[in-house]
Short mmCIF file of C-alpha atoms in Angstrom, two decimals:
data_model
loop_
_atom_site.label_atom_id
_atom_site.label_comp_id
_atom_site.label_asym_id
_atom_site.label_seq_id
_atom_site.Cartn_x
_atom_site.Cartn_y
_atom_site.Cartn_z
CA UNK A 298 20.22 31.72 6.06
CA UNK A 299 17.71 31.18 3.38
CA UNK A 300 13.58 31.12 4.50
CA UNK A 301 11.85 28.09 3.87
CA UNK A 302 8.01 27.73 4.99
CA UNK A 303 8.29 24.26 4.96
CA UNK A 304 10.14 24.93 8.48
CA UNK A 305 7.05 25.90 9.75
CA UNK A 306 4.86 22.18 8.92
CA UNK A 307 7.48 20.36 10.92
CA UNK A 308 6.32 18.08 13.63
CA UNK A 309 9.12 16.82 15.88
CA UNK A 310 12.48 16.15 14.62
CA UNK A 311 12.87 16.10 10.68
CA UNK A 312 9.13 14.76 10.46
CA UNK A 313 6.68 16.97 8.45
CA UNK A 314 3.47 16.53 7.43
CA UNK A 315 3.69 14.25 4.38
CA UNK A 316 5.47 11.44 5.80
CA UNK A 317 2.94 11.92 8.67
CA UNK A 318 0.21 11.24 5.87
CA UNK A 319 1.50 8.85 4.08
CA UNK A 320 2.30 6.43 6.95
CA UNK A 321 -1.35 7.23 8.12
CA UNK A 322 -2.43 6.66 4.21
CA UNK A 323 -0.61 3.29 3.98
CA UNK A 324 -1.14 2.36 7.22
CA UNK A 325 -5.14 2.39 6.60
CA UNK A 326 -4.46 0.64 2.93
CA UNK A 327 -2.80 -2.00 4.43
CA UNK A 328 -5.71 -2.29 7.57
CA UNK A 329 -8.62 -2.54 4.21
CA UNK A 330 -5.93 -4.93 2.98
CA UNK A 331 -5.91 -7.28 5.73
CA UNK A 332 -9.87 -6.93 5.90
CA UNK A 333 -9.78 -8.60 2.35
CA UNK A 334 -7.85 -11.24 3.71
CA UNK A 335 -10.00 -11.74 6.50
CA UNK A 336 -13.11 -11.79 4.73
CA UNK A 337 -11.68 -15.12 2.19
CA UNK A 338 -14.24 -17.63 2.97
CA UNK A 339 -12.19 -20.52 1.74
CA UNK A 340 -8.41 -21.33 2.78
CA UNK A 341 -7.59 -21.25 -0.79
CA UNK A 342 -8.57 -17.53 -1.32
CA UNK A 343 -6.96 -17.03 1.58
CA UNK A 344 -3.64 -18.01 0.26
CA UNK A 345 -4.58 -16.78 -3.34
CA UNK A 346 -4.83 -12.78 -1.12
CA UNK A 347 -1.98 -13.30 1.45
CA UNK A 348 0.08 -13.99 -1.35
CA UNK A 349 -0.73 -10.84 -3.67
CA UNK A 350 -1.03 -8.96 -0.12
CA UNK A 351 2.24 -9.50 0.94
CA UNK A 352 4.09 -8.64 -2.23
CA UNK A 353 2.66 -5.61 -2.10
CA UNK A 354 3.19 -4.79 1.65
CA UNK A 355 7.05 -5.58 0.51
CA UNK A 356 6.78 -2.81 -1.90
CA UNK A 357 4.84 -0.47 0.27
CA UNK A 358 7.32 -0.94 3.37
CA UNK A 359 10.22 -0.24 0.99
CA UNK A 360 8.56 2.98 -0.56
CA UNK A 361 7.57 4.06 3.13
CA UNK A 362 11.41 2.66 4.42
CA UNK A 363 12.92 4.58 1.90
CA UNK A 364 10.85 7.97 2.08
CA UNK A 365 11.65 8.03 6.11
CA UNK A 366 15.35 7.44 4.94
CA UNK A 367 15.60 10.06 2.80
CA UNK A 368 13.82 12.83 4.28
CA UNK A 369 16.41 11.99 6.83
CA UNK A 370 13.97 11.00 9.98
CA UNK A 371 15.35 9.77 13.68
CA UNK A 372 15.28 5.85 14.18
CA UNK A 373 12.49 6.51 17.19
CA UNK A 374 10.31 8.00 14.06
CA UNK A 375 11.49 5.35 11.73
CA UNK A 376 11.14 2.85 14.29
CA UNK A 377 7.26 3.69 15.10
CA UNK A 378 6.08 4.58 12.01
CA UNK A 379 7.09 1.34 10.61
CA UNK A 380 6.06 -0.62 13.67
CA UNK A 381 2.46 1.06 12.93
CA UNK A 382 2.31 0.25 8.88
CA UNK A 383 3.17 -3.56 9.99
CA UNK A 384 0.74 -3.93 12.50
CA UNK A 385 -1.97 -2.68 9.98
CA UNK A 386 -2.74 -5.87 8.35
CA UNK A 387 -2.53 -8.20 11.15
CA UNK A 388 -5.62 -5.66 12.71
CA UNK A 389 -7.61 -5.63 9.50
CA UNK A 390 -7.37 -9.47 9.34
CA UNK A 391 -8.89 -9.62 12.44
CA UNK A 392 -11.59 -6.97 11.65
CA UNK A 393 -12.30 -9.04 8.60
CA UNK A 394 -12.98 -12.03 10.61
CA UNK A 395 -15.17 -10.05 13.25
CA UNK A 396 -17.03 -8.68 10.49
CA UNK A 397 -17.39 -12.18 8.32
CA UNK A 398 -18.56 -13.66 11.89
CA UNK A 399 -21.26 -11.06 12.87
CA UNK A 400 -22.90 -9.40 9.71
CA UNK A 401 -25.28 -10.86 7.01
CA UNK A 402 -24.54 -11.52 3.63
CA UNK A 403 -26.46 -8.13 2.15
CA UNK A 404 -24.92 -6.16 5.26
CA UNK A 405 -21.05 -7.83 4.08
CA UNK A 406 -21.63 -6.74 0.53
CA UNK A 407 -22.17 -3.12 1.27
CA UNK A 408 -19.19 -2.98 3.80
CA UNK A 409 -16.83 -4.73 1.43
CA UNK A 410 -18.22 -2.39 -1.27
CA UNK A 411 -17.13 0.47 1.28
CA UNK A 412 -14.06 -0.90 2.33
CA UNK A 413 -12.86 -1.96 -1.33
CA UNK A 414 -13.56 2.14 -2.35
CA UNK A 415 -11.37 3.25 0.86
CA UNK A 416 -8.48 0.80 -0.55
CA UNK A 417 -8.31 1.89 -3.72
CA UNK A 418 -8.74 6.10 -2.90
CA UNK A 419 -5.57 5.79 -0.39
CA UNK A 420 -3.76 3.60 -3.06
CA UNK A 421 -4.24 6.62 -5.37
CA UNK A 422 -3.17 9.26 -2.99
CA UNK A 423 -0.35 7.53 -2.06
CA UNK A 424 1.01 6.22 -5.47
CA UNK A 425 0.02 9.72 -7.12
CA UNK A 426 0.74 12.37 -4.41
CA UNK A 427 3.15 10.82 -2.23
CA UNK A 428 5.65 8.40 -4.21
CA UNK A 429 5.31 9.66 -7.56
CA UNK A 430 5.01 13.44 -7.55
CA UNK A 431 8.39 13.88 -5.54
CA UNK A 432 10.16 11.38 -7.73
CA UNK A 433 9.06 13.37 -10.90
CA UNK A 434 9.96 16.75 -9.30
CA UNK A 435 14.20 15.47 -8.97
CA UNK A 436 15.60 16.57 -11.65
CA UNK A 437 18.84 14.46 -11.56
CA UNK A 438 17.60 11.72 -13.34
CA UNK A 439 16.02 11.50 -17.09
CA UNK A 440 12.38 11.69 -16.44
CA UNK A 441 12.17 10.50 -19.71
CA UNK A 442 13.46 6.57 -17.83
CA UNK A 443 11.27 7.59 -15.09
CA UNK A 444 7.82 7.54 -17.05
CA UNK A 445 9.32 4.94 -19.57
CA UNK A 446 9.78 2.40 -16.48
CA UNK A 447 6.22 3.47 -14.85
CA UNK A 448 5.11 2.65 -18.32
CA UNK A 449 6.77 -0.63 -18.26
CA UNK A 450 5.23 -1.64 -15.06
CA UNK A 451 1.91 -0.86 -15.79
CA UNK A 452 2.00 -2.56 -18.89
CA UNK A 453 3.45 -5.70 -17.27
CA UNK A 454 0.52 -5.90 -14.06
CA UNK A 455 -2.02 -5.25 -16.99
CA UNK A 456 -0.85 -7.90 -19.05
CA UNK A 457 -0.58 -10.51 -16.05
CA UNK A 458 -4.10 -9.64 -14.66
CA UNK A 459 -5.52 -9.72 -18.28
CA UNK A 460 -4.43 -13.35 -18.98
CA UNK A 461 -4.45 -14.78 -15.55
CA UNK A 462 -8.12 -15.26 -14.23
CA UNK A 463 -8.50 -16.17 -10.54
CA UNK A 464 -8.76 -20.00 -11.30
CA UNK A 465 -4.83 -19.67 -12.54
CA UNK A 466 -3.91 -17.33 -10.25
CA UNK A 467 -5.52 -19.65 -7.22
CA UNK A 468 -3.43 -22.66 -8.95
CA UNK A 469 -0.17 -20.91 -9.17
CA UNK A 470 -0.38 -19.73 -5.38
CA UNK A 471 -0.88 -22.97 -4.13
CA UNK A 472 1.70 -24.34 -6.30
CA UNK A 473 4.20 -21.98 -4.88
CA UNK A 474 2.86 -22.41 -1.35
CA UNK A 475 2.44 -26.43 -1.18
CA UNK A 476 5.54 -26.99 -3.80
#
C-alpha cells in the first residue's frame, strides 16, 4: 500500500487538520458576524445585517456541509462540527449586546475596528485556503469555468454593492421582511 503523510495529521476518524481549521475559522467568522448584528443600534439595521448575515451563513454552512461530506467524515463529526458553526452567531449576538451595553462610544469604535479586521482575515483564509485552493487543485473539471464563474460572482456582489447604498439596501430588507 502506497505512503501518504497526510495519514499522519489525522485526528479521529477521517478528520484531519483542515476541516478542523476551517470549522474553527468559520466558526469565529460567524461569532464577529453575530457581534455586528448585535452591535445595530436601530431595529432597522438590525434587519438590514440579519438579512445579509444569514445569506451568507447559508453559503458558509453549505461550503462547510459539503467539505465534511466529501472528505468523507462520521455523522458524530458532522453532527458537532455543524452544531458548533450554528451556535456561533447566536453567541456573538449576544457578545454584541454585552459589549453595546457596557463600553463607551470611543472604547466600541476600537473593538468594532478589531472585531471588523478579525472578520474579514478568517473570511480570507477560508475563501482562499480552504474552499478555493482544493477546488482549483481537481482537475476533472475546466478550471477555465471555475475562474470564469468566480469571476462572474465577483463581478455581480461588486456591481450590487456599488449601486445599492445602505439607504436602498435598508428599504429593500424591510420590504422583503414586512411585505
Amino acid at each position: 500500500a502506497p505512503h501518504s503523510h497526510v495519514d499522519h495529521f489525522t485526528m479521529s476518524g477521517n478528520m484531519g487538520w483542515g476541516a478542523y481549521i476551517m470549522v474553527i475559522a468559520l466558526s469565529v467568522h460567524s461569532i464577529l458576524e453575530g457581534v455586528a448584528i448585535g452591535l445595530a443600534e436601530t431595529s432597522q439595521a438590525t434587519i438590514t445585517l440579519f438579512l445579509s448575515v444569514i445569506i451568507h451563513e447559508v453559503c458558509l454552512a453549505f461550503a462547510l456541509g459539503l467539505k465534511l461530506f466529501q472528505d468523507k467524515h462520521t455523522i458524530k463529526q458532522f453532527i458537532v462540527s455543524l452544531s458548533i458553526f450554528v451556535i456561533s452567531c447566536p453567541v456573538g449576538i449576544g457578545l454584541g449586546m454585552v459589549v453595546l451595553q457596557f463600553f463607551s462610544d470611543l472604547m466600541l469604535t476600537k473593538i468594532v475596528f478589531v472585531l471588523k479586521a478579525l472578520a474579514t482575515g478568517t473570511f480570507i483564509q477560508v475563501t482562499f485556503f480552504e474552499i478555493l485552493a482544493p477546488e482549483f487543485s481537481h482537475r476533472h473539471t475546466s478550471q477555465l469555468f471555475k475562474m470564469g464563474a468566480l469571476t462572474i460572482g465577483l463581478i455581480f456582489i461588486s456591481v450590487v454593492m456599488f449601486f445599492m447604498n445602505d439607504m436602498e439596501m435598508q428599504s429593500f430588507c424591510k420590504e422583503l421582511v414586512l411585505g
